[in-house]
Structures are given as structure tokens and as C-alpha cells.
PDB file of C-alpha atoms in Angstrom:
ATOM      1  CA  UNK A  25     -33.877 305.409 154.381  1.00  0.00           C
ATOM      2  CA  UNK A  26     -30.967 306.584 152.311  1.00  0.00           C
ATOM      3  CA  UNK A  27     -28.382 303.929 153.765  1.00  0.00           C
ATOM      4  CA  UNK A  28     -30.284 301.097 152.240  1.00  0.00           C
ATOM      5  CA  UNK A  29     -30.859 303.410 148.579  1.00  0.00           C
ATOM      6  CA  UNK A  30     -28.418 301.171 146.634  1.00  0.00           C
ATOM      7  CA  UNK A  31     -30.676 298.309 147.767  1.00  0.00           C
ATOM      8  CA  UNK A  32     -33.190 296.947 145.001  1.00  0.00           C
ATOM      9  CA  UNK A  33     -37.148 296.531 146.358  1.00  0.00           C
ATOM     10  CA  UNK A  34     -36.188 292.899 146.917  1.00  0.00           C
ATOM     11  CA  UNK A  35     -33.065 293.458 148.831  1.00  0.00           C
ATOM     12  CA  UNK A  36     -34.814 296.379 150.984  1.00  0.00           C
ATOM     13  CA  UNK A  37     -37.982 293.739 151.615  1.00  0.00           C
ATOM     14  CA  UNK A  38     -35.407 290.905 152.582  1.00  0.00           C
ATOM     15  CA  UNK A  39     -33.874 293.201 155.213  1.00  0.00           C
ATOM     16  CA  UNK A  40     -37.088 294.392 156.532  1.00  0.00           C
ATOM     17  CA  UNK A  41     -38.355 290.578 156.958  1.00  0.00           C
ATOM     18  CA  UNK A  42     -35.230 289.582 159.230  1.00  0.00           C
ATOM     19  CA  UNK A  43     -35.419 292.930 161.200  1.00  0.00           C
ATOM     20  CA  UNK A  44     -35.616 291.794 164.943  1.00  0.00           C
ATOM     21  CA  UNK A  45     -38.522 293.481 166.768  1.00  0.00           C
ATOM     22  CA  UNK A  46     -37.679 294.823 170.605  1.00  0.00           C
ATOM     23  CA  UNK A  47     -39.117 297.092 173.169  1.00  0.00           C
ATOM     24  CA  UNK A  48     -37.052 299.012 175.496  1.00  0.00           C
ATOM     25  CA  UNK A  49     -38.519 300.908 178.966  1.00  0.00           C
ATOM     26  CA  UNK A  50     -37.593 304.377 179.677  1.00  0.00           C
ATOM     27  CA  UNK A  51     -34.133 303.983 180.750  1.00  0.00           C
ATOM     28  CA  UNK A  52     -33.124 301.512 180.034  1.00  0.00           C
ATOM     29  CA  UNK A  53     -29.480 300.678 177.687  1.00  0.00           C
ATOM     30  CA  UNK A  54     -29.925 300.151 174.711  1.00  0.00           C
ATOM     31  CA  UNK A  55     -26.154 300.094 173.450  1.00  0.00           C
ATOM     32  CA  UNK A  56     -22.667 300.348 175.795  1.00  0.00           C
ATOM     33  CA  UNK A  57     -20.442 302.504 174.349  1.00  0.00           C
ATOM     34  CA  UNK A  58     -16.870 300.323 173.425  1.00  0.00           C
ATOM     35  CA  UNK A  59     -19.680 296.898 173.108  1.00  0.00           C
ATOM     36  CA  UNK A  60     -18.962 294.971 170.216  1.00  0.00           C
ATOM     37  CA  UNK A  61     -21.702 295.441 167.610  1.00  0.00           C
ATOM     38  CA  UNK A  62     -22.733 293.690 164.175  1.00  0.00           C
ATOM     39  CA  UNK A  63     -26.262 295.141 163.855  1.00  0.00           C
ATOM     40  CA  UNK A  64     -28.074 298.500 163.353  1.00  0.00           C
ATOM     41  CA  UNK A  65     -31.446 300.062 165.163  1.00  0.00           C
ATOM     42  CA  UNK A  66     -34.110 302.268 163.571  1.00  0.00           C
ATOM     43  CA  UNK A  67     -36.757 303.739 165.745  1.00  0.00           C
ATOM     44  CA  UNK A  68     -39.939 302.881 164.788  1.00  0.00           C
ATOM     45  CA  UNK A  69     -41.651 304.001 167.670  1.00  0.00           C
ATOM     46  CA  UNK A  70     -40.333 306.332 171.162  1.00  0.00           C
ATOM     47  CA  UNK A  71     -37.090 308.492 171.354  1.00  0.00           C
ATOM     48  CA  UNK A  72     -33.676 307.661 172.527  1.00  0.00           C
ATOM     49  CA  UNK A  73     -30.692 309.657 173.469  1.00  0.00           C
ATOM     50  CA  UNK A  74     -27.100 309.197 172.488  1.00  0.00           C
ATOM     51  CA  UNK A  75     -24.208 309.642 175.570  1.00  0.00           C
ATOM     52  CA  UNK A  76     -20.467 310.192 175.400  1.00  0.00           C
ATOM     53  CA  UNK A  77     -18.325 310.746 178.173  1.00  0.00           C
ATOM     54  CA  UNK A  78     -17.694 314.616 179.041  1.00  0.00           C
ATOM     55  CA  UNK A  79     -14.202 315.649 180.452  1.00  0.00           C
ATOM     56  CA  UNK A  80     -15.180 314.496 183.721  1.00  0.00           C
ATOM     57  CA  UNK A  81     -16.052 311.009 182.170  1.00  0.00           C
ATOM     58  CA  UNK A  82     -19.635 311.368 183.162  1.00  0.00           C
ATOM     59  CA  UNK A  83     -22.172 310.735 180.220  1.00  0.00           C
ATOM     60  CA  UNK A  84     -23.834 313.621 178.444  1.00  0.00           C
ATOM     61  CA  UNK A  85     -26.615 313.959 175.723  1.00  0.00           C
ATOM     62  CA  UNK A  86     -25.202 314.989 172.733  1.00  0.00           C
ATOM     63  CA  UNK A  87     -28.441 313.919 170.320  1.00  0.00           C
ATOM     64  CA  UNK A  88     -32.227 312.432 170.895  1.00  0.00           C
ATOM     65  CA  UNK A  89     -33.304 310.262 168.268  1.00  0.00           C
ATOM     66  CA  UNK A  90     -36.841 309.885 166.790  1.00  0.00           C
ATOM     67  CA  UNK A  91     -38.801 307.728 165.217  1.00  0.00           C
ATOM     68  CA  UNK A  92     -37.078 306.934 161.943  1.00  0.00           C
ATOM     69  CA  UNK A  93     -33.648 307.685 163.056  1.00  0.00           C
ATOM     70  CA  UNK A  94     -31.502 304.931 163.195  1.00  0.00           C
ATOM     71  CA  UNK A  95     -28.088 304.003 165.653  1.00  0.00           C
ATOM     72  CA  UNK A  96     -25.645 301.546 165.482  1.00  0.00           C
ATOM     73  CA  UNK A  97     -24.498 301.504 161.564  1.00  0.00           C
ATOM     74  CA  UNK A  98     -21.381 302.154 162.272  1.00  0.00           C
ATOM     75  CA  UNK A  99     -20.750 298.875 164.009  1.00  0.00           C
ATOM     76  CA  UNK A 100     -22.834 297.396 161.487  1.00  0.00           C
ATOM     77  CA  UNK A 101     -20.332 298.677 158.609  1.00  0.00           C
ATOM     78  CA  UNK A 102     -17.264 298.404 160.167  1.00  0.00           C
ATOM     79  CA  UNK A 103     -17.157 295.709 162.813  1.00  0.00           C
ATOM     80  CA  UNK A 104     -15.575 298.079 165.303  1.00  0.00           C
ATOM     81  CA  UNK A 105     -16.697 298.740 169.079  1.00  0.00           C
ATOM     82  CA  UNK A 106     -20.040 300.650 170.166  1.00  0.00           C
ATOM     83  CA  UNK A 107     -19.157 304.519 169.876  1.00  0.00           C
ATOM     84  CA  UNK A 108     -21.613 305.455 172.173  1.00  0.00           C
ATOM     85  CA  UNK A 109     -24.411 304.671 174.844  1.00  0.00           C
ATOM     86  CA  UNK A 110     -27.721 305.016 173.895  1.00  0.00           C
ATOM     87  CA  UNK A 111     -30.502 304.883 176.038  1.00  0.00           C
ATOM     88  CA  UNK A 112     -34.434 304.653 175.834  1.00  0.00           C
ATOM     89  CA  UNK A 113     -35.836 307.901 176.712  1.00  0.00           C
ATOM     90  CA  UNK A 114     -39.380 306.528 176.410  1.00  0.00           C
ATOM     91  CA  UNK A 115     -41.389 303.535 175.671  1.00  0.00           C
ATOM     92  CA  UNK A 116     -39.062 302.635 172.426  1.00  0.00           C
ATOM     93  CA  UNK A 117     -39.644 299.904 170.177  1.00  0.00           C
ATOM     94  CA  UNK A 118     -36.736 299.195 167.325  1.00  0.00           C
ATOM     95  CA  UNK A 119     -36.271 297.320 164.464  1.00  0.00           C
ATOM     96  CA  UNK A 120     -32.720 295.850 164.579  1.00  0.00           C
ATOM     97  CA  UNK A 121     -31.142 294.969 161.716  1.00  0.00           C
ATOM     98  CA  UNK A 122     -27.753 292.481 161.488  1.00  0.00           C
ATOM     99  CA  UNK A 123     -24.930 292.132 159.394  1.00  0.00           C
ATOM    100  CA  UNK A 124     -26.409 288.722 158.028  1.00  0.00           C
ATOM    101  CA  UNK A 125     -29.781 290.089 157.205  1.00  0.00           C
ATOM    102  CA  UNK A 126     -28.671 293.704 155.611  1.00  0.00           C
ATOM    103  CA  UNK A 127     -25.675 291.653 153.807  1.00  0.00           C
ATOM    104  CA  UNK A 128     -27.504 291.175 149.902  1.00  0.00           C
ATOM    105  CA  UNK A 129     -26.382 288.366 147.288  1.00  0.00           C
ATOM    106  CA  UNK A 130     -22.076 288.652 146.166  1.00  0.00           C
ATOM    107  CA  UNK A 131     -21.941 291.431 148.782  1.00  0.00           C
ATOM    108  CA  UNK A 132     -19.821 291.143 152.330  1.00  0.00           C
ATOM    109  CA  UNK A 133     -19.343 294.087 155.173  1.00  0.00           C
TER     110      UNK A 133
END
């Protein structure tokens, strides 16, 4: 994945040891938009779709996510809020990935 390219093999393999396993039903919430967040997702397996509020307020798809896509760096990178809700639109199992495990030696987010 090209947001872990500056990462040598031993880095990458370090971050892909600590990556948290989870499975997620159809439906079901994945992220709340405006949740505080210090970790990212990448689909390994299923499809999810991303939801902002419309004009009305009331949540619309504006992308569906497939296996190896990945959510959620934002939060990871910057420390801010959720920017979206994201929601299992099948079976979807992730690999999550936190600020302490993608953090490498000398180097802080």
C-alpha cells in the first residue's frame, strides 16, 4: 500500500504483526462520523460504504470500499475527529492498524 512506501520491510512487517483482526456483520458501524480516532482499517475481506450527511442531514453513500482499500488514516495522521460513517456492507473483516503500532523507531504522528 503506498501510505506505508517510506516504510522499510521491517517497519511494514512490524505494523502488519500488531494489526488488530475484526469482523463486522452487514450493517453494522464501523466508524461514527465526528468519533475520535487514532487507528486506520484496510479491508482484507467484504465491502464497506462511506456516509456523510446530505443537506437534509440524512446519510448518503458517497464511496464503497473493497478489499484492499483502507479508512480511517486521516484520524490516524492527524488526531482529529472521524470524518465520516462507515458501515459494513457485507460480511467484512479488517485489519486495524493504531498510531502505536504504524508509529516506526525516532518517528511520532
Amino acid at each position: 500500500m503506498e501510505i506505508f512506501s517510506p516504510l522499510s520491510v521491517e517497519e511494514k512487517q512490524a505494523v502488519a504483526r500488531s494489526a488488530i483482526k475484526s469482523v463486522f456483520a452487514p450493517g453494522e458501524l464501523i466508524l461514527r462520523r465526528g468519533a475520535p480516532g487514532d487507528s486506520m482499517f484496510v479491508i482484507y475481506r467484504g465491502n464497506v460504504e462511506v456516509r456523510l450527511p446530505n443537506r437534509d442531514g440524512h446519510p448518503q453513500q458517497v464511496a464503497e470500499l473493497t478489499p484492499g482499500n483502507f479508512f480511517g488514516e486521516m484520524a490516524l495522521l492527524t488526531g482529529e475527529p472521524r470524518n465520516a460513517d462507515v458501515v459494513a456492507v457485507s460480511e467484512v473483516e479488517t485489519l486495524e492498524i493504531t498510531k502505536d503500532s504504524a508509529a516506526t523507531p525516532g518517528q511520532q504522528y
